[in-house]
């Protein structure tokens, strides 16, 4: 059955919403979403994730829901502190031993996890010999923000405009979007292209070694070479892409748990100022459903509409393409994935009169 779409006479008007007619009346140029996408739910502790798009593509997204099934932002709506004051929530972006550079999309509404895109291509980190991919579960602490207007006293560098990064050194391989509770053990002061990029070292509280690891010195004693490998990895992981080695504050030495907790508290305060619009947002999307003091708080229905709008747009444009294909003689079809919000692709159709 043909989708309910306007007749050919009004198709040109309709296309002004999504594309444009080329100067030649024989060519129609329009924007549409990739047809290949999927929908998958996965539960993680008190949260569940909803995957959309095709894995390892620019349109792939992982959206988050709370225990009530309401869409939330993993950046703003998941609490920093877990059930006890000694544990923190960690949002896993990249599983251990994997290479896809997944990250919280800080500049998209509801901040889903996506794969980073550069020059139109999804990004992967190189293997740093002798390691395969990331050597820990890698992610972020929610409700933290490294303020790019704040200058660190030691390194004299400003924040990188992201949530603070965390490396879970536990043995379990986690999933992207999984929310785990971690014990903070220490921190590394990495400087990435002139920006402050703290790396918190932590361990999943469910790991068998969690009870005996309480500070960075415990890691040195029980896991010899692990911290040295971490510094080496962070120093070199961008070199295969033609970039210089990263530098470190404190001569590349890890600071202890107490120091790490103070840095986390500082980034949490910067985040509070961010969601309360007390500082420049630097392009960060702060829509949330739970931050009472935030003027950017929205309702659960509004959050749902953000996701539904993406899905509706993709479904609509797919139907539009089907209509075009069924209605006109087509001699060329070229599909090119775009990185604009990673939601659209260009479809160029050459038509007869």
PDB file of N, CA and C in Angstrom, residues 94-138:
ATOM      1  N   UNK A  94      32.834   3.065  26.405  1.00  0.00           N
ATOM      2  CA  UNK A  94      33.644   2.147  25.594  1.00  0.00           C
ATOM      3  C   UNK A  94      33.990   0.905  26.410  1.00  0.00           C
ATOM      4  N   UNK A  95      33.611  -0.278  25.952  1.00  0.00           N
ATOM      5  CA  UNK A  95      33.990  -1.508  26.668  1.00  0.00           C
ATOM      6  C   UNK A  95      35.494  -1.777  26.554  1.00  0.00           C
ATOM      7  N   UNK A  96      36.006  -2.432  27.547  1.00  0.00           N
ATOM      8  CA  UNK A  96      37.407  -2.849  27.521  1.00  0.00           C
ATOM      9  C   UNK A  96      37.699  -3.709  26.287  1.00  0.00           C
ATOM     10  N   UNK A  97      38.865  -3.512  25.686  1.00  0.00           N
ATOM     11  CA  UNK A  97      39.382  -4.241  24.527  1.00  0.00           C
ATOM     12  C   UNK A  97      38.706  -3.858  23.213  1.00  0.00           C
ATOM     13  N   UNK A  98      37.826  -2.862  23.214  1.00  0.00           N
ATOM     14  CA  UNK A  98      37.181  -2.457  21.961  1.00  0.00           C
ATOM     15  C   UNK A  98      37.837  -1.184  21.417  1.00  0.00           C
ATOM     16  N   UNK A  99      37.544  -0.836  20.158  1.00  0.00           N
ATOM     17  CA  UNK A  99      38.231   0.265  19.489  1.00  0.00           C
ATOM     18  C   UNK A  99      37.325   1.418  19.072  1.00  0.00           C
ATOM     19  N   UNK A 100      36.028   1.178  18.961  1.00  0.00           N
ATOM     20  CA  UNK A 100      35.118   2.246  18.530  1.00  0.00           C
ATOM     21  C   UNK A 100      35.107   3.372  19.559  1.00  0.00           C
ATOM     22  N   UNK A 101      35.303   4.609  19.098  1.00  0.00           N
ATOM     23  CA  UNK A 101      35.382   5.754  20.006  1.00  0.00           C
ATOM     24  C   UNK A 101      33.965   6.260  20.288  1.00  0.00           C
ATOM     25  N   UNK A 102      33.341   5.669  21.294  1.00  0.00           N
ATOM     26  CA  UNK A 102      31.987   6.036  21.700  1.00  0.00           C
ATOM     27  C   UNK A 102      32.058   7.119  22.773  1.00  0.00           C
ATOM     28  N   UNK A 103      31.069   8.015  22.762  1.00  0.00           N
ATOM     29  CA  UNK A 103      31.085   9.114  23.730  1.00  0.00           C
ATOM     30  C   UNK A 103      29.683   9.670  23.929  1.00  0.00           C
ATOM     31  N   UNK A 104      29.469  10.286  25.083  1.00  0.00           N
ATOM     32  CA  UNK A 104      28.221  10.994  25.340  1.00  0.00           C
ATOM     33  C   UNK A 104      28.165  12.201  24.412  1.00  0.00           C
ATOM     34  N   UNK A 105      27.056  12.333  23.686  1.00  0.00           N
ATOM     35  CA  UNK A 105      26.891  13.449  22.747  1.00  0.00           C
ATOM     36  C   UNK A 105      26.455  14.677  23.528  1.00  0.00           C
ATOM     37  N   UNK A 106      27.405  15.440  24.012  1.00  0.00           N
ATOM     38  CA  UNK A 106      27.105  16.561  24.909  1.00  0.00           C
ATOM     39  C   UNK A 106      26.331  17.685  24.233  1.00  0.00           C
ATOM     40  N   UNK A 107      26.370  17.735  22.913  1.00  0.00           N
ATOM     41  CA  UNK A 107      25.714  18.834  22.203  1.00  0.00           C
ATOM     42  C   UNK A 107      24.433  18.413  21.495  1.00  0.00           C
ATOM     43  N   UNK A 108      23.903  17.242  21.866  1.00  0.00           N
ATOM     44  CA  UNK A 108      22.617  16.790  21.347  1.00  0.00           C
ATOM     45  C   UNK A 108      21.606  16.700  22.486  1.00  0.00           C
ATOM     46  N   UNK A 109      20.335  16.983  22.233  1.00  0.00           N
ATOM     47  CA  UNK A 109      19.317  16.869  23.284  1.00  0.00           C
ATOM     48  C   UNK A 109      19.284  15.469  23.882  1.00  0.00           C
ATOM     49  N   UNK A 110      19.228  15.408  25.202  1.00  0.00           N
ATOM     50  CA  UNK A 110      19.221  14.185  26.007  1.00  0.00           C
ATOM     51  C   UNK A 110      20.553  13.442  25.964  1.00  0.00           C
ATOM     52  N   UNK A 111      21.541  13.970  25.259  1.00  0.00           N
ATOM     53  CA  UNK A 111      22.925  13.467  25.320  1.00  0.00           C
ATOM     54  C   UNK A 111      23.053  11.957  25.180  1.00  0.00           C
ATOM     55  N   UNK A 112      22.547  11.379  24.089  1.00  0.00           N
ATOM     56  CA  UNK A 112      22.734   9.932  23.888  1.00  0.00           C
ATOM     57  C   UNK A 112      24.209   9.615  23.661  1.00  0.00           C
ATOM     58  N   UNK A 113      24.575   8.353  23.762  1.00  0.00           N
ATOM     59  CA  UNK A 113      25.928   7.932  23.403  1.00  0.00           C
ATOM     60  C   UNK A 113      25.964   7.728  21.890  1.00  0.00           C
ATOM     61  N   UNK A 114      27.026   8.207  21.268  1.00  0.00           N
ATOM     62  CA  UNK A 114      27.203   8.040  19.826  1.00  0.00           C
ATOM     63  C   UNK A 114      28.657   7.697  19.549  1.00  0.00           C
ATOM     64  N   UNK A 115      28.936   7.280  18.328  1.00  0.00           N
ATOM     65  CA  UNK A 115      30.325   7.074  17.926  1.00  0.00           C
ATOM     66  C   UNK A 115      30.846   8.378  17.340  1.00  0.00           C
ATOM     67  N   UNK A 116      32.010   8.790  17.794  1.00  0.00           N
ATOM     68  CA  UNK A 116      32.592  10.035  17.322  1.00  0.00           C
ATOM     69  C   UNK A 116      32.826   9.977  15.818  1.00  0.00           C
ATOM     70  N   UNK A 117      32.612  11.114  15.164  1.00  0.00           N
ATOM     71  CA  UNK A 117      32.769  11.206  13.711  1.00  0.00           C
ATOM     72  C   UNK A 117      33.768  12.306  13.381  1.00  0.00           C
ATOM     73  N   UNK A 118      34.683  12.023  12.483  1.00  0.00           N
ATOM     74  CA  UNK A 118      35.650  13.010  12.026  1.00  0.00           C
ATOM     75  C   UNK A 118      35.787  12.916  10.515  1.00  0.00           C
ATOM     76  N   UNK A 119      35.607  14.050   9.861  1.00  0.00           N
ATOM     77  CA  UNK A 119      35.676  14.114   8.395  1.00  0.00           C
ATOM     78  C   UNK A 119      34.731  13.105   7.747  1.00  0.00           C
ATOM     79  N   UNK A 120      33.533  12.979   8.343  1.00  0.00           N
ATOM     80  CA  UNK A 120      32.512  12.128   7.764  1.00  0.00           C
ATOM     81  C   UNK A 120      32.658  10.651   8.055  1.00  0.00           C
ATOM     82  N   UNK A 121      33.673  10.260   8.818  1.00  0.00           N
ATOM     83  CA  UNK A 121      33.895   8.845   9.108  1.00  0.00           C
ATOM     84  C   UNK A 121      33.861   8.598  10.607  1.00  0.00           C
ATOM     85  N   UNK A 122      33.267   7.471  11.005  1.00  0.00           N
ATOM     86  CA  UNK A 122      33.250   7.127  12.427  1.00  0.00           C
ATOM     87  C   UNK A 122      34.677   6.807  12.867  1.00  0.00           C
ATOM     88  N   UNK A 123      34.970   7.114  14.124  1.00  0.00           N
ATOM     89  CA  UNK A 123      36.348   7.011  14.609  1.00  0.00           C
ATOM     90  C   UNK A 123      36.596   5.744  15.419  1.00  0.00           C
ATOM     91  N   UNK A 124      37.800   5.238  15.280  1.00  0.00           N
ATOM     92  CA  UNK A 124      38.283   4.101  16.063  1.00  0.00           C
ATOM     93  C   UNK A 124      39.673   4.461  16.580  1.00  0.00           C
ATOM     94  N   UNK A 125      39.998   4.031  17.794  1.00  0.00           N
ATOM     95  CA  UNK A 125      41.357   4.229  18.280  1.00  0.00           C
ATOM     96  C   UNK A 125      42.230   3.093  17.771  1.00  0.00           C
ATOM     97  N   UNK A 126      43.480   3.395  17.526  1.00  0.00           N
ATOM     98  CA  UNK A 126      44.414   2.380  17.053  1.00  0.00           C
ATOM     99  C   UNK A 126      44.817   1.469  18.210  1.00  0.00           C
ATOM    100  N   UNK A 127      45.292   0.288  17.883  1.00  0.00           N
ATOM    101  CA  UNK A 127      45.859  -0.596  18.896  1.00  0.00           C
ATOM    102  C   UNK A 127      47.257  -0.105  19.251  1.00  0.00           C
ATOM    103  N   UNK A 128      47.496   0.137  20.526  1.00  0.00           N
ATOM    104  CA  UNK A 128      48.808   0.571  20.998  1.00  0.00           C
ATOM    105  C   UNK A 128      49.529  -0.660  21.533  1.00  0.00           C
ATOM    106  N   UNK A 129      50.505  -1.117  20.811  1.00  0.00           N
ATOM    107  CA  UNK A 129      51.201  -2.364  21.148  1.00  0.00           C
ATOM    108  C   UNK A 129      51.669  -2.359  22.603  1.00  0.00           C
ATOM    109  N   UNK A 130      51.446  -3.425  23.342  1.00  0.00           N
ATOM    110  CA  UNK A 130      50.868  -4.722  22.924  1.00  0.00           C
ATOM    111  C   UNK A 130      49.380  -4.854  23.210  1.00  0.00           C
ATOM    112  N   UNK A 131      48.674  -3.739  23.312  1.00  0.00           N
ATOM    113  CA  UNK A 131      47.283  -3.768  23.774  1.00  0.00           C
ATOM    114  C   UNK A 131      46.304  -3.815  22.614  1.00  0.00           C
ATOM    115  N   UNK A 132      45.090  -4.271  22.914  1.00  0.00           N
ATOM    116  CA  UNK A 132      43.983  -4.275  21.948  1.00  0.00           C
ATOM    117  C   UNK A 132      42.934  -3.270  22.385  1.00  0.00           C
ATOM    118  N   UNK A 133      42.803  -2.176  21.630  1.00  0.00           N
ATOM    119  CA  UNK A 133      41.796  -1.176  21.939  1.00  0.00           C
ATOM    120  C   UNK A 133      42.017  -0.510  23.291  1.00  0.00           C
ATOM    121  N   UNK A 134      40.921  -0.090  23.908  1.00  0.00           N
ATOM    122  CA  UNK A 134      40.985   0.513  25.247  1.00  0.00           C
ATOM    123  C   UNK A 134      41.329  -0.569  26.260  1.00  0.00           C
ATOM    124  N   UNK A 135      42.182  -0.255  27.210  1.00  0.00           N
ATOM    125  CA  UNK A 135      42.655  -1.289  28.133  1.00  0.00           C
ATOM    126  C   UNK A 135      41.862  -1.311  29.448  1.00  0.00           C
ATOM    127  N   UNK A 136      40.780  -0.572  29.507  1.00  0.00           N
ATOM    128  CA  UNK A 136      39.853  -0.585  30.643  1.00  0.00           C
ATOM    129  C   UNK A 136      38.469  -0.309  30.086  1.00  0.00           C
ATOM    130  N   UNK A 137      37.453  -0.485  30.896  1.00  0.00           N
ATOM    131  CA  UNK A 137      36.141   0.069  30.543  1.00  0.00           C
ATOM    132  C   UNK A 137      36.260   1.575  30.713  1.00  0.00           C
ATOM    133  N   UNK A 138      35.901   2.307  29.682  1.00  0.00           N
ATOM    134  CA  UNK A 138      36.136   3.751  29.655  1.00  0.00           C
ATOM    135  C   UNK A 138      34.791   4.476  29.586  1.00  0.00           C
TER     136      UNK A 138
END
